[in-house]
XYZ file of C-alpha atoms in Angstrom:
585
model
C 63.696 82.010 102.175
C 65.353 78.991 100.532
C 65.798 77.381 103.939
C 62.125 78.014 104.709
C 61.007 76.451 101.406
C 63.289 73.486 102.055
C 61.616 72.951 105.415
C 58.179 72.933 103.794
C 59.319 70.479 101.118
C 60.993 68.222 103.674
C 57.881 68.128 105.819
C 55.644 67.415 102.811
C 57.918 64.510 101.815
C 57.772 63.106 105.331
C 53.988 63.485 105.343
C 53.662 61.758 101.965
C 55.916 58.921 103.084
C 53.879 58.463 106.255
C 50.527 58.057 104.485
C 51.687 56.183 101.376
C 50.189 52.709 101.417
C 47.496 53.490 103.989
C 44.801 54.056 101.374
C 44.206 53.680 97.654
C 45.496 57.097 96.470
C 45.147 57.573 92.683
C 48.135 59.860 92.154
C 51.897 59.595 91.806
C 54.257 60.211 94.710
C 55.302 63.530 93.181
C 51.715 64.643 92.768
C 50.961 63.625 96.344
C 53.950 65.605 97.677
C 52.878 68.653 95.657
C 49.362 68.379 97.078
C 50.711 68.065 100.623
C 53.040 71.061 100.103
C 49.954 73.183 99.471
C 48.275 71.818 102.599
C 51.465 72.459 104.601
C 51.363 76.108 103.558
C 47.697 76.239 104.513
C 48.462 74.899 108.007
C 51.437 77.248 108.408
C 49.299 80.262 107.533
C 46.621 79.041 109.946
C 49.140 78.707 112.771
C 50.552 82.190 112.173
C 47.305 84.003 111.385
C 46.123 86.848 113.571
C 43.525 86.570 114.784
C 43.846 82.775 115.103
C 41.185 80.914 113.104
C 40.447 77.202 112.910
C 38.716 77.291 109.525
C 41.828 76.359 107.598
C 42.272 73.238 109.730
C 38.792 72.088 108.697
C 39.700 72.720 105.052
C 42.892 70.673 105.334
C 40.975 67.733 106.863
C 38.483 67.866 103.994
C 41.286 68.090 101.418
C 42.799 64.844 102.748
C 39.533 63.011 102.107
C 39.319 64.499 98.607
C 42.861 63.187 98.019
C 41.541 59.689 98.884
C 43.365 59.419 102.222
C 40.415 57.534 103.685
C 41.748 55.045 106.234
C 42.154 55.126 110.000
C 45.884 54.538 109.578
C 46.193 57.408 107.118
C 44.614 59.908 109.497
C 46.549 58.511 112.456
C 49.876 58.892 110.648
C 48.891 62.390 109.551
C 48.175 63.429 113.142
C 51.448 61.841 114.249
C 53.669 63.558 111.676
C 51.951 66.929 112.215
C 52.308 66.611 115.972
C 55.962 65.545 115.885
C 57.485 67.413 112.946
C 55.406 70.351 111.717
C 56.537 73.025 114.145
C 60.131 71.801 114.082
C 60.551 71.365 110.311
C 59.023 74.779 109.540
C 60.974 76.484 112.344
C 57.758 77.746 113.903
C 56.701 78.473 117.469
C 53.519 76.931 118.882
C 51.977 79.858 120.771
C 49.188 79.132 123.214
C 48.714 75.513 122.203
C 47.523 76.483 118.736
C 48.959 73.340 117.164
C 46.897 70.984 119.303
C 43.740 72.902 118.486
C 44.666 72.905 114.816
C 45.190 69.121 114.910
C 41.721 68.744 116.358
C 40.146 70.774 113.581
C 42.030 68.769 110.936
C 40.533 65.593 112.415
C 37.072 67.173 112.644
C 37.220 68.455 109.083
C 38.335 65.020 107.974
C 35.399 63.326 109.722
C 32.897 65.829 108.265
C 34.247 65.426 104.740
C 34.155 61.639 105.053
C 30.539 61.857 106.222
C 29.608 64.214 103.352
C 31.322 61.937 100.877
C 29.297 58.984 102.142
C 26.059 60.968 101.900
C 26.928 62.052 98.357
C 27.569 58.458 97.341
C 24.294 57.348 98.892
C 22.470 60.036 96.936
C 24.162 58.858 93.744
C 22.959 55.321 94.445
C 19.420 56.577 94.968
C 19.460 58.428 91.649
C 20.967 55.445 89.843
C 18.132 53.227 91.106
C 15.636 55.568 89.405
C 17.266 55.316 86.005
C 15.164 53.284 83.594
C 16.291 49.997 82.056
C 16.421 51.658 78.659
C 18.835 54.319 79.902
C 21.026 51.654 81.505
C 21.189 49.672 78.248
C 22.047 52.858 76.397
C 24.858 53.567 78.848
C 26.140 50.031 78.351
C 26.157 50.432 74.543
C 27.973 53.740 74.926
C 30.543 52.109 77.208
C 31.147 49.276 74.750
C 31.568 51.778 71.957
C 34.030 53.743 74.031
C 36.024 50.600 74.838
C 36.541 49.892 71.043
C 40.214 52.909 68.936
C 40.531 54.065 73.138
C 43.505 52.439 74.911
C 41.866 50.170 77.469
C 44.621 47.652 78.092
C 47.817 47.736 80.077
C 50.807 48.060 77.778
C 53.044 45.736 79.839
C 50.741 42.804 80.622
C 48.010 43.278 77.972
C 45.422 42.984 80.745
C 42.513 45.448 80.942
C 43.690 48.608 82.652
C 42.220 50.730 85.413
C 39.950 52.679 83.040
C 38.350 49.560 81.561
C 37.895 47.964 84.970
C 36.341 51.126 86.393
C 33.890 51.348 83.499
C 32.901 47.700 83.893
C 32.375 48.137 87.616
C 30.233 51.244 87.148
C 28.230 49.485 84.443
C 27.546 46.606 86.819
C 26.165 49.041 89.367
C 24.122 50.979 86.816
C 22.291 47.874 85.599
C 19.673 45.745 87.392
C 20.575 44.854 91.002
C 22.883 41.865 91.271
C 25.505 40.377 93.544
C 29.134 40.823 92.608
C 32.579 40.505 94.137
C 35.902 42.284 93.821
C 39.194 40.578 94.667
C 41.898 43.215 95.180
C 45.308 41.540 94.828
C 48.787 42.784 95.670
C 52.086 40.901 95.377
C 54.013 40.338 98.609
C 57.509 41.806 98.630
C 57.483 42.999 95.021
C 59.591 46.042 95.880
C 62.390 43.709 96.973
C 62.450 42.150 93.500
C 62.752 45.560 91.854
C 65.402 46.725 94.320
C 67.547 43.591 94.154
C 67.143 42.413 90.540
C 66.118 45.605 88.760
C 62.958 46.859 87.078
C 63.394 44.618 84.065
C 63.125 41.541 86.274
C 60.144 43.126 88.011
C 58.419 43.667 84.658
C 58.998 40.028 83.651
C 57.522 38.903 86.955
C 54.424 41.070 86.426
C 53.944 39.660 82.929
C 54.071 36.094 84.283
C 51.678 36.897 87.145
C 49.236 38.450 84.661
C 49.400 35.338 82.479
C 48.698 33.073 85.449
C 45.802 35.208 86.655
C 44.214 35.292 83.220
C 44.481 31.520 83.028
C 43.190 30.837 86.556
C 40.102 33.090 86.776
C 38.280 31.864 83.684
C 35.706 34.259 82.233
C 36.000 36.819 85.038
C 37.564 40.208 84.330
C 41.113 40.545 85.641
C 42.798 43.947 85.339
C 46.065 45.557 86.339
C 45.501 48.756 88.284
C 49.173 49.729 88.310
C 52.415 48.643 89.922
C 51.914 45.195 91.450
C 48.182 45.684 92.055
C 45.644 43.551 90.220
C 41.875 43.256 90.584
C 39.345 40.570 89.656
C 35.675 41.430 89.024
C 33.217 38.575 89.566
C 29.671 39.405 88.462
C 26.576 37.378 89.277
C 27.832 35.767 92.478
C 25.353 33.845 94.617
C 27.343 33.872 97.862
C 30.727 34.727 99.346
C 32.017 31.247 98.556
C 31.936 32.072 94.822
C 34.506 34.818 95.390
C 36.600 32.714 97.770
C 36.962 29.975 95.146
C 38.279 32.495 92.617
C 40.686 33.972 95.198
C 41.982 30.496 96.081
C 42.571 29.726 92.410
C 44.440 33.005 91.933
C 46.658 32.411 94.979
C 47.422 28.830 93.926
C 48.444 30.030 90.473
C 50.632 32.855 91.749
C 52.308 30.929 94.575
C 54.236 28.696 92.186
C 57.924 29.798 91.811
C 58.789 31.920 88.768
C 61.945 31.784 86.625
C 63.116 35.353 85.937
C 66.435 36.055 84.193
C 67.750 32.674 85.261
C 66.701 33.135 88.885
C 64.019 31.104 90.607
C 61.819 33.492 92.599
C 59.314 32.574 95.297
C 56.132 34.546 94.640
C 53.087 35.124 96.822
C 50.191 37.525 97.004
C 47.546 38.833 99.380
C 43.904 39.403 98.411
C 41.122 41.520 99.871
C 37.652 40.158 98.998
C 34.391 42.134 98.955
C 31.185 40.331 97.949
C 27.836 42.122 98.171
C 24.611 43.260 96.529
C 24.980 46.274 94.230
C 21.883 47.894 95.692
C 22.731 50.087 98.651
C 26.378 50.278 97.665
C 28.550 51.983 95.053
C 31.735 51.287 93.085
C 33.777 53.555 95.336
C 32.359 51.806 98.436
C 33.394 48.439 97.047
C 36.917 49.548 96.111
C 37.459 51.279 99.437
C 36.305 48.156 101.268
C 38.541 45.954 99.090
C 41.533 48.196 99.807
C 40.886 47.990 103.556
C 40.462 44.221 103.386
C 43.700 43.785 101.427
C 45.433 45.638 104.254
C 43.898 43.170 106.743
C 45.255 40.253 104.711
C 48.742 41.799 104.747
C 48.516 42.348 108.503
C 47.522 38.716 109.057
C 50.748 37.409 107.567
C 50.394 37.755 103.780
C 50.055 34.789 101.332
C 46.303 34.725 102.048
C 42.944 36.307 101.401
C 40.716 38.190 103.820
C 36.975 38.874 103.662
C 35.522 42.306 104.279
C 33.900 42.443 107.713
C 31.559 45.435 108.187
C 31.649 45.052 111.976
C 35.444 45.128 112.013
C 35.436 48.101 109.667
C 33.011 49.942 111.940
C 35.239 49.230 114.932
C 38.288 50.534 113.105
C 36.465 53.693 112.017
C 35.446 54.207 115.635
C 39.061 53.642 116.704
C 40.485 56.219 114.331
C 37.753 58.691 115.284
C 38.725 58.176 118.923
C 42.409 58.506 118.033
C 41.815 61.701 116.085
C 40.020 63.330 119.002
C 42.731 62.583 121.572
C 44.985 65.655 121.086
C 42.100 68.063 121.623
C 40.828 65.957 124.541
C 44.207 66.318 126.238
C 44.054 70.073 125.756
C 40.498 70.208 127.159
C 41.486 68.340 130.312
C 39.346 65.269 129.674
C 41.996 62.903 131.038
C 42.395 62.199 134.754
C 44.381 59.833 136.970
C 43.116 57.170 139.376
C 45.363 55.494 141.932
C 45.447 51.866 143.123
C 47.135 50.832 146.412
C 50.284 48.654 146.539
C 50.201 47.056 149.981
C 52.950 45.281 151.941
C 51.811 41.698 152.599
C 53.739 41.604 155.878
C 51.714 43.980 158.033
C 49.481 45.662 155.490
C 51.461 48.919 155.167
C 50.609 51.091 152.140
C 53.904 51.026 150.185
C 52.883 52.788 147.029
C 50.153 53.568 144.533
C 49.962 52.926 140.807
C 48.828 55.854 138.651
C 46.262 54.764 136.059
C 45.070 57.220 133.438
C 41.388 57.460 132.435
C 39.557 59.455 129.774
C 36.274 61.171 130.660
C 34.925 61.154 127.117
C 32.040 63.591 126.513
C 29.849 60.958 124.807
C 31.325 57.553 125.654
C 31.752 58.127 129.380
C 34.848 57.152 131.364
C 37.223 55.062 129.236
C 39.828 52.726 130.707
C 43.406 52.651 129.363
C 42.787 49.561 127.220
C 40.416 51.669 125.075
C 42.882 54.428 124.178
C 46.493 53.818 125.241
C 47.119 51.561 122.242
C 45.745 54.288 119.958
C 48.004 56.852 121.618
C 51.003 54.594 120.994
C 50.066 54.129 117.329
C 49.623 57.864 116.742
C 52.659 58.945 118.777
C 50.518 60.924 121.240
C 51.632 58.560 124.023
C 54.722 60.704 124.618
C 52.625 63.814 125.385
C 49.987 61.859 127.287
C 52.620 60.007 129.300
C 54.351 63.271 130.192
C 51.043 64.668 131.437
C 50.366 61.571 133.584
C 53.883 61.738 135.014
C 53.423 65.384 135.997
C 49.990 64.784 137.548
C 51.158 61.731 139.499
C 54.279 63.416 140.872
C 52.343 66.512 141.939
C 49.806 64.334 143.765
C 52.559 62.275 145.430
C 54.114 65.511 146.700
C 50.777 66.538 148.213
C 50.539 63.215 150.037
C 54.100 63.596 151.285
C 53.334 67.074 152.601
C 50.356 65.652 154.474
C 51.966 62.534 155.941
C 55.479 61.130 156.446
C 53.983 57.689 155.693
C 52.999 58.786 152.183
C 53.431 56.124 149.461
C 55.625 56.292 146.408
C 53.794 56.691 143.099
C 54.296 54.206 140.255
C 53.842 55.396 136.650
C 53.769 53.194 133.554
C 56.093 54.049 130.665
C 55.316 53.031 127.080
C 58.173 51.875 124.882
C 57.975 55.103 122.847
C 58.482 57.116 126.022
C 61.546 55.096 126.990
C 62.932 55.658 123.499
C 62.236 59.396 123.600
C 65.547 61.300 123.895
C 63.982 63.870 126.200
C 62.773 61.384 128.830
C 65.644 61.836 131.309
C 65.402 65.631 131.231
C 61.620 65.413 131.470
C 61.740 63.243 134.610
C 64.352 65.513 136.193
C 62.244 68.582 135.398
C 59.063 67.064 136.864
C 60.843 66.063 140.077
C 62.349 69.533 140.439
C 59.087 71.293 139.629
C 57.000 69.237 142.054
C 59.670 68.873 144.736
C 59.103 65.112 144.886
C 62.115 63.107 146.145
C 63.284 60.747 143.380
C 62.819 57.644 145.543
C 59.092 58.446 145.789
C 58.746 57.910 142.017
C 58.671 54.457 140.440
C 58.642 53.994 136.675
C 57.267 50.739 135.244
C 58.151 49.148 131.908
C 56.617 45.889 130.724
C 58.676 42.744 130.422
C 58.091 42.636 126.658
C 59.335 46.215 126.275
C 62.385 45.438 128.401
C 63.253 42.560 126.080
C 62.545 44.573 122.924
C 65.817 46.450 123.162
C 65.210 49.237 125.667
C 68.283 51.456 125.990
C 69.884 50.294 129.235
C 71.762 53.611 129.366
C 68.464 55.451 129.785
C 67.444 53.140 132.622
C 70.869 53.551 134.270
C 70.537 57.336 134.085
C 67.092 57.231 135.699
C 68.306 54.879 138.414
C 71.318 57.098 139.128
C 68.881 59.952 139.790
C 67.356 57.818 142.532
C 64.180 56.923 140.629
C 62.815 53.441 141.293
C 62.452 51.121 138.277
C 60.098 48.148 138.034
C 59.334 45.423 135.493
C 55.566 45.157 134.959
C 53.597 42.072 133.816
C 56.564 39.834 134.542
C 56.074 36.308 133.242
C 53.934 37.189 130.220
C 56.924 37.442 127.865
C 59.987 35.335 127.294
C 62.665 36.961 129.462
C 64.373 35.375 132.423
C 65.526 36.547 135.800
C 69.194 36.260 134.845
C 68.693 38.993 132.224
C 67.481 41.336 134.950
C 70.988 41.450 136.400
C 71.831 43.780 133.523
C 68.946 46.168 134.295
C 68.928 48.615 137.229
C 65.475 47.532 138.424
C 64.318 47.314 142.032
C 60.993 45.572 141.687
C 59.191 42.837 139.765
C 55.439 43.042 139.329
C 54.342 39.472 138.608
C 51.500 39.129 136.096
C 48.064 38.293 137.415
C 47.954 34.988 135.509
C 50.339 33.486 138.091
C 48.217 34.784 140.962
C 44.957 33.437 139.534
C 45.948 29.829 140.369
C 46.274 30.750 144.061
C 42.616 31.767 144.338
C 41.340 28.345 145.480
C 44.522 26.628 146.590
C 43.870 23.755 144.187
C 46.844 24.545 141.974
C 50.074 23.558 143.798
C 52.002 23.961 140.530
C 51.147 27.679 140.296
C 52.083 28.116 143.939
C 55.457 26.410 143.388
C 56.113 28.561 140.311
C 55.299 31.704 142.258
C 57.489 30.621 145.181
C 60.384 29.969 142.784
C 59.981 33.381 141.151
C 59.953 35.083 144.554
C 63.023 33.198 145.771
C 65.039 33.933 142.626
C 63.973 37.585 142.630
C 65.053 37.952 146.261
C 68.414 36.426 145.317
C 68.791 39.363 142.939
C 67.696 41.803 145.689
C 64.439 42.540 143.887
C 61.153 43.322 145.606
C 58.229 41.262 144.300
C 54.710 42.641 143.899
C 51.833 40.366 142.873
C 49.162 41.881 140.644
C 45.412 41.161 140.466
C 45.054 39.886 144.040
C 41.309 39.610 144.551
C 40.809 37.367 147.605
C 42.088 37.039 151.157
C 43.163 33.464 150.335
C 45.435 34.651 147.549
C 46.930 37.296 149.849
C 47.589 34.724 152.583
C 49.315 32.280 150.215
C 51.437 35.029 148.702
C 52.461 36.201 152.166
C 53.341 32.593 153.135
C 55.716 32.141 150.175
C 57.475 35.444 150.918
C 55.991 37.773 148.315
C 56.657 41.344 149.438
C 53.567 43.264 148.349
C 50.433 43.063 146.262
C 47.788 45.086 144.508
C 44.313 44.228 143.320
C 40.674 44.546 144.228
C 41.221 42.818 147.571
C 43.250 45.847 148.675
C 41.361 48.516 146.766
C 40.039 49.422 143.338
C 41.647 52.249 141.391
C 40.110 55.475 142.601
C 40.583 59.220 143.067
C 43.266 60.699 145.345
C 40.700 60.969 148.134
C 40.574 57.159 148.334
C 44.318 57.098 149.067
C 43.794 59.873 151.625
C 41.455 57.457 153.405
C 44.185 54.791 153.378
C 46.608 57.214 154.988
C 44.086 58.068 157.701
C 43.519 54.433 158.670
C 45.560 53.708 161.842
C 45.115 49.972 161.385
C 46.940 50.098 158.095
C 49.832 52.111 159.445
C 50.182 49.962 162.566
C 50.592 46.793 160.579
C 47.140 45.213 160.730
C 46.759 43.142 157.561
C 43.003 43.592 157.155
C 42.513 45.201 153.734
C 40.750 48.542 153.418
C 37.388 48.644 151.642
C 37.456 48.872 147.841
C 37.491 52.424 146.544
């Protein structure tokens, strides 16, 4: 029993750590872990319940929203930690794919709760607009009275605290419509100061930052929300520029070095700015938007401000909604694989095919990989999705081999998370054994940037020793060099389409010389060279003339279903060496 409780506590800590910092969560770390422990028990009971019911998953999703976990990153990290650790940490068994279905209901419950919360806030705005001027003035007098024997200032910095700021913000929204702005400010690297110099030094730094902010923002309200978070309320703005000027002044004041306990510290901050009309919005809307925008400023390199962009926010909400629906979509079989030919330039023989995953989304239609693969990598689902693609591609390659001795090898892309997954080697071996596909009929592709990012060469060596082909994809887009490839057990380079583009018209001898040099050096290392994005016969002819081995692109065929490759295999001209490309699939 103690071991079981320890597993629950460990998972809740991991969950809390994963979502901390993704949203403005008004509770301590201990309170958050306690809340997540309760939700962990709820999910465990749901997974074990007989009969199986999804209602608890919806409740857990709603509870996350009520706990103020209201960002795309927060939900994405939740899905990731549940998918990767829940069953393992609690020593459970996922029977019949229950966990995937439960993940889907958590995401759905989350989306519903977020929608309901928005509707509730909109209703509150509508009611507030109906309140008479007299009632608003009364509320203001009551607020002022309440501000006077309560504790409304931060004990460390003497700035107004969260309670005073919140009251002022609500008062601004309760009064006549006006424009206002909120600048949400967070120090960059403050934790490092606490960790290296101690909390006393951190407190002295916060006191100095508060003094500088108070001096720089004039009559505007500046408050400390807690930790190293500060906020500036600017009422009566006329345009966004009014808020930007205040943010610039605050950054200039903070960016000056600070003397703390005899040490000269470099200080900087990031600011999220929201400027808007109070009508049609609410205090919680503004603070949520400011929190999101602060995160954008941090992502852009810190030491700067960022403005809230409703279009960007809408795109990010759509992205996390798409990300949240992916586990269930994989279970429902919404993903499928298209195949694009890789053709030998000398004779036109079909050497291989590249497996390209698509998503047949029920409302958005067929989605290409650039719409969802990045989301899968962020959420960690790429390992499961990649394993599914690998299995589908190998099974299809075996069917082609059974039908024709001239069947092509199949090339499958690996994400960096897949290469780093400790189960990859066993997974590849299992798929080959299960499908009966000879190892040399499978090619695994990793991008040049991933290869240079510290991929475990031992993993690549183990795959190569099994007989699996390895290729470097998008070669030339990163910063590696051919000499480095001597240390990797790769057979093939797939040169990025940017190098091929210059060969379209023949007016770029420099691109042609670069391509010829790459081909010659690759051949010196006994590497096969495939050119990507070949779209014209002229490009194909020039590539063939400089010795490039093979190519893929629309000139040789669009990505299509397995039946399109069946047509390639039935074409006698292709097998006999005629270089005329087949029609696009």
